[in-house]
Amino acid sequence: MALTLTVDGDRWRSHLRGVADANPGLVPVVKGNGYGFTPGRLARKSEWLGVDTIAVGTYEELPGVASRFGGSLLVLTPWRPFVADLPPELAGRVIHTVGRVEDVDALLTRQPGARLVLELLTSMKRHGFTARGLWDAAEHLRRHRSARLEGVALHLPLAQGSHLGEVRRLMNDAVGAGLQHLGQPGPDGQPGRGGLDTVWVSHLTAGEQAALRTSYADFTIRPRMGTDLWLGDRAALTVTATVLDVHEVERGDSFGYRGRTVPKAGHLLVVSGGTAHGIGLEAPTGDSSIKARAATLARGGLDAVGFVRSPFSIDDKQRLFAEPPHMQASMLFLPSGARVPTVGDEIDVRVRYTATTFDRIVLS
Ligand SMILES: *Cc1c(COP(=O)(O)O)cnc(C)c1O
């Protein structure tokens, strides 16, 4: 009685292994709903992959993964002064992302030995330092002797042509700000505190990464990946819902929360999966351009009698919602003539994984 994600384990694991092999220094991203798999499961899978660092989205996500993965934990959301201090057992494992000059001082005053990466503002314009700000950040870092600079981070837009020009410009900014020399031993002969030798990136192709490794041989390139890693082989994943009830209806019968009447004879099906699972909240294709949405509507988002197309399919045909999804179940309308499934049957569902909560995950 569930919305179920079934994973072909051998196929999924061999895909994960292939991605890890093709992307040296891989940092699996396990944020949010864990791309449908839950963050805890992805943390364990990352341990199995043998990586040394995973990335979470927020500080709040740390407790859910920290006991399932033993390595370093990069937090993608930039640190701010209102973030609570970390418990001592986590403090040494967490790598903070810092994106404002004032936060460099504030973080290192609170946690002098903090590990941090400096995020650079990319064409995404989300978070991070400009070239000028990076210069100031380097000044501040010089005053905090025990800080551990773990590199710079770039969050690039989803590929639209090559990112290399932008990455080169940003790396030159970072080198220009003198961050590299932060890692040199101080005059007191103390060992280095880390420096700018690592660049954490997202959304670079393997080819772009290879080009950067060639141009910047002194640097370690660390690709952060979520979607292409966990969801990169869709054929390994099957999503099904259970048929919970079936009612034969005649034209004019009323049904549902709003007492709507059936426009023509057929069957009402009640299937598992509703708004609580994320069903019906999003266009399932993930293609959300205005043009695509307009096309969906035009192409029969609504059928002739006003029903909306659902993500549930029976016999390879996407079926209609009889009314908007309920919290844990959905009502579908099946016109007469179609094969009628029986209670307990499983039917296919197309979902947007990053917005779906499954009742059950079956991993073979
Ligand atoms: C989510 C996220 C990623 C991973 O993105 P995918 O498209 O899922 O691979 C990488 N870096 C940052 C900063 C992110 O927020």
XYZ file of C-alpha atoms and ligand atoms in Angstrom:
379
model
C 0.000 0.000 0.000
C 2.733 2.346 -0.871
C 4.536 4.628 -3.227
C 7.602 2.505 -3.816
C 11.001 3.166 -5.333
C 12.575 -0.064 -6.526
C 16.272 0.079 -7.254
C 18.099 -2.455 -9.390
C 20.983 -2.637 -6.964
C 23.649 -4.156 -9.231
C 22.927 -1.723 -12.001
C 22.776 1.301 -9.663
C 25.982 0.387 -7.846
C 27.859 -0.172 -11.068
C 26.681 3.236 -12.321
C 27.807 4.867 -9.058
C 31.187 3.160 -9.299
C 31.533 4.267 -12.935
C 30.785 7.901 -12.072
C 33.243 7.812 -9.167
C 35.968 6.358 -11.399
C 35.336 8.968 -14.115
C 35.382 11.855 -11.625
C 38.477 11.754 -9.419
C 38.003 13.607 -6.134
C 34.225 13.153 -6.356
C 32.197 14.761 -3.558
C 28.742 13.152 -3.481
C 25.966 15.627 -2.623
C 23.400 14.101 -0.259
C 21.179 17.099 0.454
C 17.443 17.645 0.711
C 15.388 14.487 0.410
C 18.538 12.654 -0.667
C 17.381 12.776 -4.291
C 14.505 10.500 -3.267
C 16.759 7.913 -1.574
C 17.013 9.739 1.788
C 20.241 11.441 2.888
C 21.092 8.654 5.345
C 21.081 5.995 2.642
C 23.225 8.145 0.350
C 25.663 8.771 3.192
C 26.091 4.994 3.624
C 26.465 4.564 -0.128
C 29.155 7.243 -0.136
C 30.997 5.335 2.579
C 30.785 2.244 0.353
C 32.112 4.270 -2.619
C 35.144 5.122 -0.511
C 35.076 8.910 -0.952
C 36.613 11.069 1.788
C 34.045 13.900 1.766
C 30.315 14.323 1.162
C 28.313 17.546 0.863
C 25.074 18.381 2.671
C 22.878 21.366 1.903
C 22.361 22.768 5.381
C 23.694 22.545 8.932
C 20.371 20.985 9.918
C 21.150 18.015 7.656
C 24.402 17.121 9.433
C 22.969 14.916 12.218
C 21.167 12.734 9.646
C 24.392 11.760 7.881
C 27.213 12.153 10.412
C 26.813 8.686 11.928
C 26.487 6.967 8.547
C 29.546 8.406 6.870
C 32.892 8.714 8.606
C 34.680 11.344 6.517
C 34.507 15.101 6.085
C 31.187 16.911 5.729
C 31.034 19.944 3.481
C 28.067 22.256 4.131
C 26.970 23.943 0.908
C 24.892 26.757 2.400
C 27.283 29.512 3.429
C 27.950 29.918 7.139
C 26.264 32.867 8.809
C 26.619 34.214 12.348
C 23.178 32.827 13.251
C 24.324 29.218 12.656
C 24.551 27.353 15.991
C 27.995 26.197 17.154
C 28.793 22.609 16.182
C 29.020 19.885 18.802
C 32.701 19.097 19.491
C 32.546 15.653 17.872
C 31.519 17.267 14.560
C 33.604 20.425 14.607
C 36.699 18.787 13.127
C 34.800 16.975 10.375
C 32.776 19.880 9.029
C 34.010 22.117 6.219
C 32.198 25.438 6.230
C 31.445 27.432 3.108
C 32.094 31.134 3.651
C 30.977 33.819 1.233
C 31.237 37.204 3.009
C 34.231 39.003 4.485
C 32.528 39.638 7.827
C 31.784 35.924 8.160
C 35.484 34.987 7.896
C 36.194 36.849 11.127
C 32.964 35.872 12.823
C 33.414 32.146 12.137
C 37.090 32.052 13.085
C 36.454 33.992 16.268
C 33.865 31.405 17.291
C 35.796 28.372 16.014
C 39.476 29.311 15.578
C 40.487 26.006 13.989
C 37.556 25.896 11.575
C 37.951 24.270 8.182
C 36.549 26.464 5.452
C 36.240 26.969 1.737
C 35.732 30.399 0.242
C 32.896 30.508 -2.250
C 33.338 32.730 -5.272
C 30.403 34.508 -6.863
C 29.765 32.908 -10.249
C 27.360 33.875 -13.022
C 24.693 32.103 -10.926
C 24.862 35.154 -8.624
C 23.815 33.128 -5.622
C 26.449 33.434 -2.895
C 30.110 34.248 -2.670
C 32.989 36.680 -2.904
C 33.740 39.025 -5.749
C 37.418 39.372 -6.707
C 37.713 42.409 -4.445
C 36.003 40.648 -1.533
C 38.340 37.702 -1.909
C 41.288 40.008 -1.506
C 39.836 41.271 1.796
C 39.055 37.717 2.904
C 42.692 36.745 2.352
C 43.759 39.649 4.580
C 41.483 38.438 7.360
C 42.612 34.853 7.000
C 46.219 35.873 7.524
C 45.286 37.072 10.988
C 43.652 33.797 12.019
C 46.639 31.522 12.358
C 44.811 28.298 13.133
C 42.182 28.515 10.383
C 42.288 25.677 7.861
C 41.589 26.946 4.370
C 40.425 23.966 2.286
C 40.142 25.751 -1.047
C 37.664 27.758 -3.054
C 34.211 26.713 -4.208
C 32.467 27.538 -7.477
C 28.786 26.828 -8.061
C 28.223 27.014 -11.781
C 24.946 27.138 -13.661
C 23.726 23.990 -15.367
C 25.721 23.521 -18.543
C 24.948 25.915 -21.329
C 28.095 25.752 -23.348
C 31.502 25.582 -21.765
C 32.223 26.833 -18.258
C 35.956 26.925 -18.775
C 36.279 30.644 -19.499
C 34.405 31.549 -16.331
C 36.298 29.038 -14.201
C 39.670 30.295 -15.457
C 38.730 33.895 -14.702
C 37.617 32.980 -11.163
C 40.702 30.892 -10.481
C 42.887 33.759 -11.577
C 41.013 35.980 -9.108
C 41.730 33.471 -6.349
C 45.406 33.192 -7.221
C 45.599 36.985 -7.531
C 44.231 37.410 -4.000
C 47.283 35.560 -2.674
C 45.319 32.720 -1.118
C 47.883 30.163 -2.205
C 50.518 31.508 0.124
C 48.326 31.092 3.172
C 49.450 27.510 3.196
C 53.150 28.286 3.457
C 54.909 27.670 6.781
C 54.905 30.826 8.906
C 58.062 32.587 10.090
C 57.730 30.576 13.310
C 58.294 27.429 11.255
C 54.845 26.059 12.089
C 53.484 23.790 9.387
C 51.124 25.272 6.820
C 47.489 25.671 7.614
C 46.188 24.601 4.274
C 46.024 27.003 1.398
C 44.468 27.425 -1.930
C 45.220 24.107 -3.534
C 41.715 22.737 -4.027
C 38.831 23.933 -6.173
C 35.391 22.518 -5.395
C 33.160 22.736 -8.439
C 29.733 21.718 -9.656
C 28.337 21.035 -13.108
C 31.598 20.603 -14.986
C 31.800 17.822 -17.532
C 34.571 15.236 -17.231
C 36.198 16.948 -20.227
C 36.088 20.363 -18.553
C 37.568 18.885 -15.381
C 40.375 17.292 -17.377
C 41.106 20.608 -19.124
C 41.351 22.349 -15.743
C 43.627 19.665 -14.320
C 45.936 20.272 -17.243
C 45.917 24.082 -16.955
C 46.146 24.157 -13.162
C 48.283 21.168 -12.370
C 49.001 22.412 -8.829
C 45.338 22.268 -7.919
C 43.063 19.442 -6.926
C 39.702 19.674 -8.683
C 36.852 18.271 -6.607
C 33.542 17.826 -8.436
C 30.394 18.000 -6.287
C 27.682 15.873 -7.827
C 24.169 14.902 -6.937
C 21.809 14.411 -9.863
C 24.216 12.829 -12.322
C 25.549 10.514 -9.644
C 22.449 9.278 -7.839
C 19.925 9.690 -10.673
C 22.218 9.338 -13.660
C 20.974 5.891 -14.696
C 17.188 6.136 -14.603
C 16.821 2.645 -15.988
C 18.013 1.350 -12.598
C 15.013 2.981 -10.923
C 11.327 2.076 -10.992
C 8.566 3.911 -9.187
C 5.239 2.243 -8.568
C 2.011 2.928 -6.719
C -0.445 0.378 -5.375
C -4.047 0.269 -6.532
C -6.035 0.603 -3.303
C -9.590 0.616 -4.613
C -11.590 0.408 -7.821
C -15.150 1.677 -8.367
C -17.224 1.270 -11.478
C -19.072 4.516 -12.242
C -21.799 5.693 -14.610
C -22.090 9.074 -16.183
C -23.551 11.527 -13.618
C -22.395 9.625 -10.492
C -20.907 11.970 -7.943
C -17.563 11.387 -6.255
C -14.685 13.033 -4.462
C -14.218 15.820 -1.933
C -16.137 18.299 -4.057
C -19.028 16.138 -5.137
C -18.028 16.357 -8.752
C -19.968 14.237 -11.232
C -18.474 11.682 -13.557
C -18.679 12.955 -17.158
C -18.755 9.519 -18.749
C -18.815 5.866 -17.746
C -15.674 4.194 -16.567
C -13.816 3.416 -13.334
C -12.472 5.471 -10.493
C -9.207 4.141 -9.097
C -7.771 5.067 -5.752
C -3.993 4.649 -5.823
C -1.286 5.280 -3.252
C 0.706 8.506 -3.604
C -0.555 12.017 -2.905
C 0.565 15.490 -1.979
C 2.430 14.194 1.093
C 4.680 12.272 -1.288
C 5.086 15.262 -3.599
C 2.676 13.889 -6.202
C 0.924 16.436 -8.362
C 2.876 19.405 -7.067
C 5.290 19.659 -9.956
C 5.454 18.976 -13.612
C 6.995 15.485 -13.499
C 9.292 16.110 -16.431
C 11.432 18.651 -14.577
C 11.236 20.651 -17.773
C 9.748 23.771 -16.278
C 10.431 26.418 -18.902
C 7.420 28.593 -19.542
C 7.294 27.279 -23.050
C 7.333 23.665 -21.838
C 4.579 24.346 -19.327
C 2.455 26.065 -21.919
C 3.038 23.088 -24.184
C 1.955 20.678 -21.439
C -1.289 22.551 -20.987
C -1.884 22.794 -24.692
C -1.008 19.151 -25.260
C -3.712 17.869 -23.014
C -2.871 18.825 -19.448
C -6.665 18.883 -19.484
C -8.594 16.318 -21.449
C -11.861 16.980 -23.246
C -13.936 16.598 -20.087
C -11.663 18.703 -17.917
C -9.545 16.059 -16.194
C -5.877 16.784 -15.587
C -3.208 14.368 -16.715
C -1.607 12.519 -13.803
C 1.897 11.059 -13.488
C 0.373 7.563 -13.003
C 0.284 5.276 -15.998
C -1.482 2.039 -16.749
C -0.587 0.013 -19.834
C 1.984 2.683 -20.771
C -0.636 5.376 -20.937
C -0.606 8.348 -18.601
C -3.949 8.413 -16.808
C -6.163 11.281 -15.667
C -6.628 12.637 -12.172
C -10.334 12.459 -11.326
C -9.649 15.251 -8.830
C -6.573 16.924 -7.323
C -4.413 14.459 -5.369
C -5.309 13.849 -1.742
C -2.716 13.793 0.984
C -1.714 10.124 0.666
C -3.718 8.821 -2.255
C -4.892 9.966 -5.644
C -8.127 9.338 -7.545
C -7.773 8.485 -11.198
C -10.425 8.201 -13.867
C -10.216 5.321 -16.275
C -12.592 5.571 -19.240
C -14.549 2.476 -20.163
C -12.703 0.238 -22.563
C -9.391 0.469 -20.724
C -8.105 -2.581 -18.875
C -9.088 -2.211 -15.235
C -6.413 -3.155 -12.717
C -7.373 -4.929 -9.540
C -6.785 -3.949 -5.950
C -3.187 -4.695 -5.035
C -1.798 -4.198 -8.547
C 1.243 -1.983 -8.960
C 1.146 0.788 -11.562
C 3.946 2.988 -12.866
C 4.471 6.571 -11.725
C 6.723 9.259 -13.108
C 8.072 11.445 -10.352
C 10.458 14.268 -9.814
C 12.890 12.471 -7.505
C 14.169 15.557 -5.686
C 10.610 16.418 -4.676
C 9.304 12.946 -3.825
C 9.088 11.118 -0.519
C 8.690 7.398 -0.996
C 6.940 5.155 1.513
C 9.254 2.310 0.663
C 12.619 1.941 -1.020
C 13.426 -1.568 -2.167
C 17.050 -2.053 -3.080
C 17.921 -5.361 -4.660
C 22.878 20.907 -5.203
C 24.261 21.384 -5.383
C 25.171 20.618 -6.116
C 24.777 19.332 -6.805
O 23.917 19.640 -7.858
P 23.355 18.493 -8.841
O 22.806 19.265 -9.972
O 22.322 17.738 -8.089
O 24.525 17.647 -9.200
C 26.471 21.076 -6.209
N 26.854 22.208 -5.603
C 25.995 22.988 -4.895
C 26.470 24.241 -4.260
C 24.662 22.605 -4.768
O 23.818 23.365 -4.071
